Tab-separated table of C-alpha atoms in Angstrom:
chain	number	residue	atom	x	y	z
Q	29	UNK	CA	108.115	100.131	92.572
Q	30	UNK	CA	110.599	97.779	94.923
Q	31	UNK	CA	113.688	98.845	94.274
Q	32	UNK	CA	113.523	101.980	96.184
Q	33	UNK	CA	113.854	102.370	99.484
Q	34	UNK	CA	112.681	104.700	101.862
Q	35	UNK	CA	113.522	108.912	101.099
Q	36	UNK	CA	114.893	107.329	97.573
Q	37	UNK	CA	111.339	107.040	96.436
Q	38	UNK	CA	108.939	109.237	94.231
Q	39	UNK	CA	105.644	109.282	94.650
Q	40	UNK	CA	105.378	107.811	91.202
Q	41	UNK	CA	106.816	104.636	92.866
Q	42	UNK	CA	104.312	104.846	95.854
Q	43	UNK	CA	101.285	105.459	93.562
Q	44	UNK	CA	102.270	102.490	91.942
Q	45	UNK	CA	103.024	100.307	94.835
Q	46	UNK	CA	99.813	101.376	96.855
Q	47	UNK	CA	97.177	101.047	94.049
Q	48	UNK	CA	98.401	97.626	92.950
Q	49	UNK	CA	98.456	96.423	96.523
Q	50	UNK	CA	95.548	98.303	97.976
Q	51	UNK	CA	93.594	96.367	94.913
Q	52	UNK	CA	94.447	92.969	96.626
Q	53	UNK	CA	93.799	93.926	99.518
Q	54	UNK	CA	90.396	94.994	99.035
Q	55	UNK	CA	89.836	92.231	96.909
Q	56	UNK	CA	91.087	89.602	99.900
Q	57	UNK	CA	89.103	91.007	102.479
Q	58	UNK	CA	85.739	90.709	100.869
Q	59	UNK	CA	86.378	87.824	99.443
Q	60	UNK	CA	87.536	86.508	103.012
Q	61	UNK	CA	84.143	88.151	104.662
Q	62	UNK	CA	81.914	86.302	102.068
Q	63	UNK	CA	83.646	83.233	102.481
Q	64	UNK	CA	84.507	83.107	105.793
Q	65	UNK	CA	82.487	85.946	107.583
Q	66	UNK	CA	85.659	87.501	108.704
Q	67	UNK	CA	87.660	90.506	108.015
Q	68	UNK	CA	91.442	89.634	106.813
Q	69	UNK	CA	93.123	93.010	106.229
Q	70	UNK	CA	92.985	94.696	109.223
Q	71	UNK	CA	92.594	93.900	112.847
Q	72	UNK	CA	91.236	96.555	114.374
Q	73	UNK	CA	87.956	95.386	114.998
Q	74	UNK	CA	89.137	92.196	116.158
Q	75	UNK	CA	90.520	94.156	119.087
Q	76	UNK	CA	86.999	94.971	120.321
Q	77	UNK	CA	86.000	91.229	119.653
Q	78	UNK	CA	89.369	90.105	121.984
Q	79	UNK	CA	87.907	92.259	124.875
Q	80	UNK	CA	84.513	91.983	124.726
Q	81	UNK	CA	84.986	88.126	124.001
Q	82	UNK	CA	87.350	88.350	127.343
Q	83	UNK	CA	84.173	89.665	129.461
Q	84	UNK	CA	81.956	86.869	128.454
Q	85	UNK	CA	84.392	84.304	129.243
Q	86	UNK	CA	84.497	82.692	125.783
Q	87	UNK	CA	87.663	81.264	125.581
Q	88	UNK	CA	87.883	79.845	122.588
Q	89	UNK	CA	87.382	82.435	120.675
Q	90	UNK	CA	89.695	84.964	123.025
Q	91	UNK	CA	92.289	81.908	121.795
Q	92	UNK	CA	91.507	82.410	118.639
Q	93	UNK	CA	91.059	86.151	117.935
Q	94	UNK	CA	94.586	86.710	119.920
Q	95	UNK	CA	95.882	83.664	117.304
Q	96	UNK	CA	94.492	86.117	114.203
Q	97	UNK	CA	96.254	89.284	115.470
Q	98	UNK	CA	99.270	87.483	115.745
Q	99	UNK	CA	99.405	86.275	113.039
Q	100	UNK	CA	98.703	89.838	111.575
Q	101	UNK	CA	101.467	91.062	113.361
Q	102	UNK	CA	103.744	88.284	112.514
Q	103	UNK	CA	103.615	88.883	108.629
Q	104	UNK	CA	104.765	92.531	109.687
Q	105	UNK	CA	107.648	90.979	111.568
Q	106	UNK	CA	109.037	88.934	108.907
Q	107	UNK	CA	108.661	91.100	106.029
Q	108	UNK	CA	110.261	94.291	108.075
Q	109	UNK	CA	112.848	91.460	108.940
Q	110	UNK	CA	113.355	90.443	105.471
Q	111	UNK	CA	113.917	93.741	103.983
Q	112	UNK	CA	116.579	95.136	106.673
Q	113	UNK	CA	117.925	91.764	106.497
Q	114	UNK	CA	118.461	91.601	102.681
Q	115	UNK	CA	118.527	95.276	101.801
Q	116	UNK	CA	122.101	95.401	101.844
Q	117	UNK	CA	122.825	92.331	99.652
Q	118	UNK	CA	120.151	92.990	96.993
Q	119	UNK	CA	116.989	95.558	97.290
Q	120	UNK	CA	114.983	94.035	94.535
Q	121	UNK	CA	115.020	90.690	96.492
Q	122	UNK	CA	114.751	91.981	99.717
Q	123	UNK	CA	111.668	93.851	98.437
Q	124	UNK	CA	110.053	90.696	96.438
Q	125	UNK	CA	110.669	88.001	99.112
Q	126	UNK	CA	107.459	89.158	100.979
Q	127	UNK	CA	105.553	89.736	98.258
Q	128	UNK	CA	106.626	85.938	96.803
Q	129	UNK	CA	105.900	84.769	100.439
Q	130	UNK	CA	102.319	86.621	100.071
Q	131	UNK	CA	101.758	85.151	96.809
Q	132	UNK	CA	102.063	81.281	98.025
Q	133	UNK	CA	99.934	82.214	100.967
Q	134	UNK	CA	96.949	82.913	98.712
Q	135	UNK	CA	97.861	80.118	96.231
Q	136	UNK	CA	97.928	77.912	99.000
Q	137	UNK	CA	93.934	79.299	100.422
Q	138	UNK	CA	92.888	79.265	96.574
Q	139	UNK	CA	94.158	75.418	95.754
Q	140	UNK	CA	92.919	74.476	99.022
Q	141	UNK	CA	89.500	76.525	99.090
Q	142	UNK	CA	89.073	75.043	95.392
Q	143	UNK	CA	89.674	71.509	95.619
Q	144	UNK	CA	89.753	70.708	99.645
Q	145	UNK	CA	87.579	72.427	101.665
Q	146	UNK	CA	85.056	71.103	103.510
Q	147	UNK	CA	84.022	74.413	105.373
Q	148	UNK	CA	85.093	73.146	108.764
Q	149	UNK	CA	85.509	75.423	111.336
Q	150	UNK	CA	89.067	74.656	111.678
Q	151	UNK	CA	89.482	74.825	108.224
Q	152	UNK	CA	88.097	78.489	108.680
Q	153	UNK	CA	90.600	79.555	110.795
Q	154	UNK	CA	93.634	78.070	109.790
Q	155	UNK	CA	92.886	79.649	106.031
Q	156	UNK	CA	91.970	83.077	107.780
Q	157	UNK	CA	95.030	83.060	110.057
Q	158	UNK	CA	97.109	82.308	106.246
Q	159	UNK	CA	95.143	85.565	104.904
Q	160	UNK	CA	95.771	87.325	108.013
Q	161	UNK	CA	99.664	86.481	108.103
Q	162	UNK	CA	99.595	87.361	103.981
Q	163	UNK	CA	98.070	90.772	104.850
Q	164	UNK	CA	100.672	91.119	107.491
Q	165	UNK	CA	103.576	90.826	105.113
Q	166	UNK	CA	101.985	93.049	102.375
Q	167	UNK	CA	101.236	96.303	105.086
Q	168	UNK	CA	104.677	95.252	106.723
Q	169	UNK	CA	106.754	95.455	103.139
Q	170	UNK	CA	104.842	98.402	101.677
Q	171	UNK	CA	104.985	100.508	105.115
Q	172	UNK	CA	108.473	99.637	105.991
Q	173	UNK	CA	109.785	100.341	102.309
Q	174	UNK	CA	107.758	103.716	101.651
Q	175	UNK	CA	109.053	105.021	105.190
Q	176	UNK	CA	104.965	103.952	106.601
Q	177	UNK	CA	103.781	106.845	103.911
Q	178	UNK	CA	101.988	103.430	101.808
Q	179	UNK	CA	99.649	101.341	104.123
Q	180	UNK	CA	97.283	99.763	102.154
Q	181	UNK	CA	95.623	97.023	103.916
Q	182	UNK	CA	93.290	99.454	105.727
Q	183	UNK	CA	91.315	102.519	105.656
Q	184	UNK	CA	90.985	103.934	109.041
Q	185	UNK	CA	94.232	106.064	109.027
Q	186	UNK	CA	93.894	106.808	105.455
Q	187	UNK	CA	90.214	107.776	106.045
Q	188	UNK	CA	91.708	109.988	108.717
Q	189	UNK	CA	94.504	111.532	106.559
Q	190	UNK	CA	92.387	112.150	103.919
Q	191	UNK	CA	89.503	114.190	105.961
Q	192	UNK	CA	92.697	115.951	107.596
Q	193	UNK	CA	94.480	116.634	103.928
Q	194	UNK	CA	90.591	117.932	101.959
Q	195	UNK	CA	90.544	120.406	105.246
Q	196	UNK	CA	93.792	122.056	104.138
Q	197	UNK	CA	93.068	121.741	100.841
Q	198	UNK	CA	90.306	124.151	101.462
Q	199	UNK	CA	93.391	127.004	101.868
Q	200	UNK	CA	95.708	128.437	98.990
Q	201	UNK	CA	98.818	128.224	100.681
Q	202	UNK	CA	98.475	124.414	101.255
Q	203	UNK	CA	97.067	124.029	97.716
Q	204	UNK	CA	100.002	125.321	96.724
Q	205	UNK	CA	102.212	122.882	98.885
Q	206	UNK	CA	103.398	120.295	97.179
Q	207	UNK	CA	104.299	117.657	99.595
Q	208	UNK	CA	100.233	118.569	100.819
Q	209	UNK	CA	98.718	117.483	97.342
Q	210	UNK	CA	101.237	114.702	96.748
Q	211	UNK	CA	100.160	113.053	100.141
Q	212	UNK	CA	96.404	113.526	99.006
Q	213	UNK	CA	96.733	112.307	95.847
Q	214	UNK	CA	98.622	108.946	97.481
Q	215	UNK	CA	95.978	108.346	99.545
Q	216	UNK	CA	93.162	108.838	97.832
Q	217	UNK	CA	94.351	106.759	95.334
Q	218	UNK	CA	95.108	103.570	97.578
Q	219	UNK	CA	91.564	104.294	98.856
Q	220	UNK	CA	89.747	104.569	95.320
Q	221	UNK	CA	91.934	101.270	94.477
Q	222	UNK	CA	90.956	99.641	97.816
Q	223	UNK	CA	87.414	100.095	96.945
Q	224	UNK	CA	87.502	99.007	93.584
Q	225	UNK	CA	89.477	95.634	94.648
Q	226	UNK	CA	86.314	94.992	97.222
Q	227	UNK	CA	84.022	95.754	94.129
Q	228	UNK	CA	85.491	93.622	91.619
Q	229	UNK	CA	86.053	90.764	94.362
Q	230	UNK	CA	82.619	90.348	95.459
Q	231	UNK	CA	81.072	91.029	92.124
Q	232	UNK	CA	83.790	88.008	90.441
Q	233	UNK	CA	83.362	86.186	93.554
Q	234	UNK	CA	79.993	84.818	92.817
Q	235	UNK	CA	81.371	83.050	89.410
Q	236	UNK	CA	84.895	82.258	90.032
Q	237	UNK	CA	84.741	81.305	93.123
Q	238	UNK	CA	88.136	80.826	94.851
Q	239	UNK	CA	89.773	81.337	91.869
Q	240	UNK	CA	89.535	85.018	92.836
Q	241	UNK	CA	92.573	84.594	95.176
Q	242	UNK	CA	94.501	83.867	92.148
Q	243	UNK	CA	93.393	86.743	90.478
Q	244	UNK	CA	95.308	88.879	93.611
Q	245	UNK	CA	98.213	87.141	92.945
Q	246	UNK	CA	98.322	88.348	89.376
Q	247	UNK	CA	98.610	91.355	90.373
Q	248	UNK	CA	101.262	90.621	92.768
Q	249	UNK	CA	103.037	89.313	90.303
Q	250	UNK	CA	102.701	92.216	87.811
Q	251	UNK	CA	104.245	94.406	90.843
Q	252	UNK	CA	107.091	91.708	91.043
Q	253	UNK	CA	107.516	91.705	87.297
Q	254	UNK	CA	107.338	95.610	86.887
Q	255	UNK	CA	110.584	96.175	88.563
Q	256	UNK	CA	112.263	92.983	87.347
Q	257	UNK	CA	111.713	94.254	83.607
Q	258	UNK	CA	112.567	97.418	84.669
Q	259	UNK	CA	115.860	96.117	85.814
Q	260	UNK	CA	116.185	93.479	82.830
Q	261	UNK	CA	115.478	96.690	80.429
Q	262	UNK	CA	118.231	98.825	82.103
Q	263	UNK	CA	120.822	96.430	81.940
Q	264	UNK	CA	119.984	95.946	78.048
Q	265	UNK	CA	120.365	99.036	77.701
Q	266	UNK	CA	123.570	99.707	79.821
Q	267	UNK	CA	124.646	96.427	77.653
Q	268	UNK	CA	124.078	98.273	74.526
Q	269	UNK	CA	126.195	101.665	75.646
Q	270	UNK	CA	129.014	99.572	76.128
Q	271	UNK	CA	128.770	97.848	72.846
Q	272	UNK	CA	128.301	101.008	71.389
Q	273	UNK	CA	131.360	102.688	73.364
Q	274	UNK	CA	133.080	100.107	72.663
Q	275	UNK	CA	132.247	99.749	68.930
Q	276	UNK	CA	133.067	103.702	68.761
Q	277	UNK	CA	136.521	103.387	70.383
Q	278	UNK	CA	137.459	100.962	68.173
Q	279	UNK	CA	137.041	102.375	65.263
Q	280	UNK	CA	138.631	105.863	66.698
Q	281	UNK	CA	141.975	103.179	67.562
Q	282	UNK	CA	141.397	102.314	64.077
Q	283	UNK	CA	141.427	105.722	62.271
Q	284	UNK	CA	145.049	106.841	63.132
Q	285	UNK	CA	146.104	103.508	61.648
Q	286	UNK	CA	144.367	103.489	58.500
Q	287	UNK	CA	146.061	106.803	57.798
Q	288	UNK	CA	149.242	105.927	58.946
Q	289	UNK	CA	148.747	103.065	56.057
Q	290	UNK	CA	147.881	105.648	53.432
K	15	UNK	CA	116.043	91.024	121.561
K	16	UNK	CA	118.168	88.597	119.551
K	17	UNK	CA	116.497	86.494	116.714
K	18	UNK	CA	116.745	83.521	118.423
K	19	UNK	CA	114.845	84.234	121.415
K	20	UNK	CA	112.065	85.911	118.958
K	21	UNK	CA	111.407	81.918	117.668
K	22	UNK	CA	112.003	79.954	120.630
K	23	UNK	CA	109.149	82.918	121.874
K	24	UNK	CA	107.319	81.801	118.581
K	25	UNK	CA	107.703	78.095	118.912
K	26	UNK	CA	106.476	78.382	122.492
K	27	UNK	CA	103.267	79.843	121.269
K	28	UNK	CA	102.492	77.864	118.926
K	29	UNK	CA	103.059	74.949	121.352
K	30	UNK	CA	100.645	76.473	123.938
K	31	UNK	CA	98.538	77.225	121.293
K	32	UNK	CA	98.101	73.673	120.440
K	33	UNK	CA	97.741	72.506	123.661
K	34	UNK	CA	95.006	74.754	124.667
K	35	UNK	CA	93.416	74.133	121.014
K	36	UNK	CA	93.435	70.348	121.145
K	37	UNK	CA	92.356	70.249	125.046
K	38	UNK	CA	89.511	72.859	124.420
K	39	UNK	CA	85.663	71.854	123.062
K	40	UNK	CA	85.206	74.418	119.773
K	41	UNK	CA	82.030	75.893	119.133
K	42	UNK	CA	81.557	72.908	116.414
K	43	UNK	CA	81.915	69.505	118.881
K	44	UNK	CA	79.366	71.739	121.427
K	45	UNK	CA	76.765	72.427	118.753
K	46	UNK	CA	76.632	68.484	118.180
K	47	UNK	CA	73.482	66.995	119.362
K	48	UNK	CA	69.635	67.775	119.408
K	49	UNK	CA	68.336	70.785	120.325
K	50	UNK	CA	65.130	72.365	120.974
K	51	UNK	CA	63.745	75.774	121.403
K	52	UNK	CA	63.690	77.025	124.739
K	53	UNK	CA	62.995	81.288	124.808
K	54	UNK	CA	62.677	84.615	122.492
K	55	UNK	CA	63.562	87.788	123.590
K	56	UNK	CA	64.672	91.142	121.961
K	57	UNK	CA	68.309	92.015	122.043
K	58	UNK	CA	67.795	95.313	120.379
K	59	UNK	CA	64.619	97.431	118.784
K	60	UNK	CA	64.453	100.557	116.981
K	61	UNK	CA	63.581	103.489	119.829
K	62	UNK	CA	64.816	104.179	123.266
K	63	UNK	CA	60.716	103.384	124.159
K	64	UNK	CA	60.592	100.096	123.054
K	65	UNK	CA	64.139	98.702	123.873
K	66	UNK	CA	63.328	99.644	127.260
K	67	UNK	CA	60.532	97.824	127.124
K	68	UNK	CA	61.900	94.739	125.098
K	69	UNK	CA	64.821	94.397	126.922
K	70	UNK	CA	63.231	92.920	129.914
K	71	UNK	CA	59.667	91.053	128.265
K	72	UNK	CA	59.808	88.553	126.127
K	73	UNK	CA	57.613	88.443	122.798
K	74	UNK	CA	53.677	87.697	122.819
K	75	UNK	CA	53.008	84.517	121.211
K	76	UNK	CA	51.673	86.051	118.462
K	77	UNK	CA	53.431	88.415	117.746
K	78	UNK	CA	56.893	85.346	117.708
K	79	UNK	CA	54.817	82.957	115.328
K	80	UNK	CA	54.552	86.024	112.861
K	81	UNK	CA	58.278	87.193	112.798
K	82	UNK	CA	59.410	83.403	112.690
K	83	UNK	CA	56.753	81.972	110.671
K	84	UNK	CA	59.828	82.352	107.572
K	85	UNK	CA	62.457	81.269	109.862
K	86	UNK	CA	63.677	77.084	109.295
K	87	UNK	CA	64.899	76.938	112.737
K	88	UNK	CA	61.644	78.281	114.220
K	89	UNK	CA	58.908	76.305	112.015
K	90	UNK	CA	60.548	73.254	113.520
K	91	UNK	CA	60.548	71.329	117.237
K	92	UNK	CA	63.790	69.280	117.098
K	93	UNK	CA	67.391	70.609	115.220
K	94	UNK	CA	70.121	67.793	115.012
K	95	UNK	CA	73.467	69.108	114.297
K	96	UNK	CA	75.352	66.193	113.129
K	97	UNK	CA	79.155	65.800	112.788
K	98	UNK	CA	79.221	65.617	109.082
K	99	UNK	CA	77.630	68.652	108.549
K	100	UNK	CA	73.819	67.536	108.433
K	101	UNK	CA	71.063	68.894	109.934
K	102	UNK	CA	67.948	66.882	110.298
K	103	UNK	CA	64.916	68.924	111.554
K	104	UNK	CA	61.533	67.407	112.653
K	105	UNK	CA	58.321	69.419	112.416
K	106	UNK	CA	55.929	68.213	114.865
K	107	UNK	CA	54.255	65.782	112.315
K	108	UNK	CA	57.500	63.799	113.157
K	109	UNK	CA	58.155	64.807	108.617
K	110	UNK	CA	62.371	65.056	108.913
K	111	UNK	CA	64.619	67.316	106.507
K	112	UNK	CA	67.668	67.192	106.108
K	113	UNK	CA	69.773	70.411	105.393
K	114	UNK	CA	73.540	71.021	106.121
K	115	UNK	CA	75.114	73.699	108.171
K	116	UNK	CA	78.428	75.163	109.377
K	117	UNK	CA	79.834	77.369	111.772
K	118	UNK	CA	81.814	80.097	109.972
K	119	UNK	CA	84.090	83.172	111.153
K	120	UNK	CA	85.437	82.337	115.031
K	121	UNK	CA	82.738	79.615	115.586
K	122	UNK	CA	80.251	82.574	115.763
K	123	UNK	CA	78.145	82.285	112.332
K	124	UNK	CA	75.884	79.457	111.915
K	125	UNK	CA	74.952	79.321	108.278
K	126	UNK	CA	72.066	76.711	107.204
K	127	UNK	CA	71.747	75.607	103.623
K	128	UNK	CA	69.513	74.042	101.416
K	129	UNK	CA	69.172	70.003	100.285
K	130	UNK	CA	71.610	71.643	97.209
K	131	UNK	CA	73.809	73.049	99.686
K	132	UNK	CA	73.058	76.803	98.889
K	133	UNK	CA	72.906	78.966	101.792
K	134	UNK	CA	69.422	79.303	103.521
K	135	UNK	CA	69.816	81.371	106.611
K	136	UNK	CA	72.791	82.291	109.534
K	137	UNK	CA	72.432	83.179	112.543
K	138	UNK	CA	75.320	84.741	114.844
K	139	UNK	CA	76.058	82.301	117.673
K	140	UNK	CA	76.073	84.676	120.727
K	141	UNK	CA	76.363	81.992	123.227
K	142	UNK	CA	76.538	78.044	123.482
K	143	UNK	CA	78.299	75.402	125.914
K	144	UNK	CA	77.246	71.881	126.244
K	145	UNK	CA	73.619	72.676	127.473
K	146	UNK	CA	72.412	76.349	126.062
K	147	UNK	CA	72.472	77.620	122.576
K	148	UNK	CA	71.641	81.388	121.875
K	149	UNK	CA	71.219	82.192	118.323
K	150	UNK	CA	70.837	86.072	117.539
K	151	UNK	CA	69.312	87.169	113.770
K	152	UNK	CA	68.362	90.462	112.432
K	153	UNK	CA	64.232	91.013	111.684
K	154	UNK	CA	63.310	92.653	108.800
K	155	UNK	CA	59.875	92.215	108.538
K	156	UNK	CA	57.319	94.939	110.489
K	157	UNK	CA	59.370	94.869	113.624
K	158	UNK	CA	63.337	96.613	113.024
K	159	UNK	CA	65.992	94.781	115.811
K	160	UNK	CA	67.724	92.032	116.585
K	161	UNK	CA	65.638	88.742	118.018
K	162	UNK	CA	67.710	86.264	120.180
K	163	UNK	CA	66.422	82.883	120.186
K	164	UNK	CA	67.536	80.336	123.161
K	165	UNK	CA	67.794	76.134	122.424
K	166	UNK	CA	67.917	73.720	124.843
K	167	UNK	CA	69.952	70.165	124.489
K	168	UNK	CA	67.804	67.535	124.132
K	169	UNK	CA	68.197	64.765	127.025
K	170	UNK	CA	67.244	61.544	125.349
């Protein structure tokens, strides 16, 4: 799921990537909207707020919406940075730092929404520009890593690619393309998943609380664990060929000796 | 660009963004005080008719005291928003409540809850400064739209 990079990965590894991530996603933004009345995973919208907010002169909130798509952008800038920093030294790292980094960015929203907050308005934004910033890094790692074909923080170009994809669908000779279906089946995956994070998040919401944001890391950390067994598993069994080579030419350099003796 | 410049660019920001922040009155210091109802009008109705209508009358007395007659903000005469979250409201038989409310989102939501802090009502704050308060909530009643109510600070 993170080792891979770019061209080098199936659509097996994207499938896997986008459903576990488009899950928190979903789950984080309606979580953040019941909570906070405010959208965390994408910030389209708050483009329309930052210029209508700019014709009525409100100030504040121009300060703060432009804050909020920074921020947005910023967890794009570090993860991106991250992985071409890293990739060369270790992929699996490079991969996991921004998901780690997402991971204490909810902790740190959960512990404090549980115990701390006071529902202040500064409160409010500081722990929606942390969601914001989280969101960043998770669309910034899973773009720049599946060569932008895994977005899953939003639905508007997957909404898009999908209506465009079930079009062509409608001939035989795209049916029959393979790339065509692949795409579809991607995407229409990260959307069922996106939707089914919102669902579970504001049904759980209600009874856990902000324990929910600890639920999303979970799952983060099942897509950090995946690969790290993966790699743990491989180099068992790598181990094991050796011992086995090993064990075999040994007892080959044995053989001619033993009937040498005789 | 070179990395460096990227977080002196960064650290600039933020600076700026604490300066304007800290020397700037948020939505929650202005909404401090005692307020009273000032106006009513229609933002937005149902048909092209009646919005051209609404837009420029305000409602008949009537008609306001039977679309607000649920609202908590409407039943009463004076609203003090205090600092620590309270929100004493006098009915005109000078009886006080006290509920709590908070300004969610960008400073925009007002939500109002109960004595057990469960949430009552919110209202989208479409405009205040130090003087004027416009509150804007959806009717669901008879009439379909969007009211906007106005409040006036209180001059003791």
């Amino acid at each position: 799921m993170l080792r891979k990079y770019s061209q080098h990965r199936s659509l097996n590894d994207n499938l896997k990537l986008g459903v576990l991530t488009a899950f928190v996603a979903g789950m984080i933004n309606v979580s953040s909207l019941i909570i906070f009345f405010s959208f965390t995973s994408n910030v389209t919208g708050y483009y329309a707020i930052l210029a209508a907010e700019i014709v009525k002169g409100n100030f504040y909130q121009v300060l703060i919406v432009l804050s909020w798509i920074f921020l947005f952008f910023f967890g794009g800038f570090v993860s991106n940075l991250i992985v071409i920093s890293l990739n060369n030294k270790n992929t699996y790292i490079a991969h996991s730092l921004p998901i780690v980094l997402e991971i204490v960015c909810l902790v740190a929203v959960g512990v404090y929404g549980d115990f701390f907050y006071e529902e202040t308005l500064r409160e409010t934004e500081i722990m929606v520009a942390i969601m914001l910033f989280a969101m960043g890094l998770q669309n910034g790692l899973t773009a720049s890593i599946s060569n932008f074909s895994v977005k899953t923080t939003h639905l508007t170009g997957a909404t898009t690619d999908l209506g465009i994809l079930f079009s062509m669908l409608t001939k035989k000779h795209f049916r029959n393309n393979r790339a065509i279906t692949d795409k579809a089946k991607l995407i229409f995956s990260i959307f069922i998943s996106y939707v089914t994070g919102a669902i579970v998040a504001s049904y759980f919401f209600g009874i856990i609380r902000f324990k929910i944001f600890y639920v999303a890391c979970l799952v983060l950390v099942v897509v950090l664990l995946y690969d790290f067994s993966k790699i743990r598993y491989f180099k068992f069994l790598i181990r094991r060929q050796r011992q086995e080579r090993d064990a075999n030419r040994s007892t080959k350099e044995k053989e001619p000796q033993l009937i040498k003796n005789n | 660009m070179r990395l460096r410049y990227i977080f002196i660019l960064l650290a600039v920001s933020i600076i700026g963004y604490s300066f304007i922040r800290i020397n700037m009155n948020s939505p929650e210091d202005l909404i401090i005080g005692d307020w009273s109802e000032h106006s009513w009008k229609y933002e937005r109705v149902a048909t092209p008719k009646q919005k051209k209508d609404a837009c420029t009358d305000s409602l008949s007395v009537a008609l306001k005291e039977h679309l607000g007659k649920d609202l908590l903000l409407h039943q009463n005469e004076t609203w003090t928003f205090r600092p620590n979250g309270e929100l004493h409201i006098s009915s005109p038989s000078n009886e006080t409540r006290v509920l709590y409310w908070r300004l969610k989102g960008k400073g925009d939501m007002l939500v109002i809850k109960d004595e057990n802090k469960v949430p009552l009502e919110h209202y989208k704050v479409t405009y205040i400064d130090k003087d004027t308060l416009s509150l804007n909530f959806e009717l669901d009643i008879q009439v379909k739209g969007l009211a906007s109510m106005t409040f006036k600070k209180c001059t003791h």
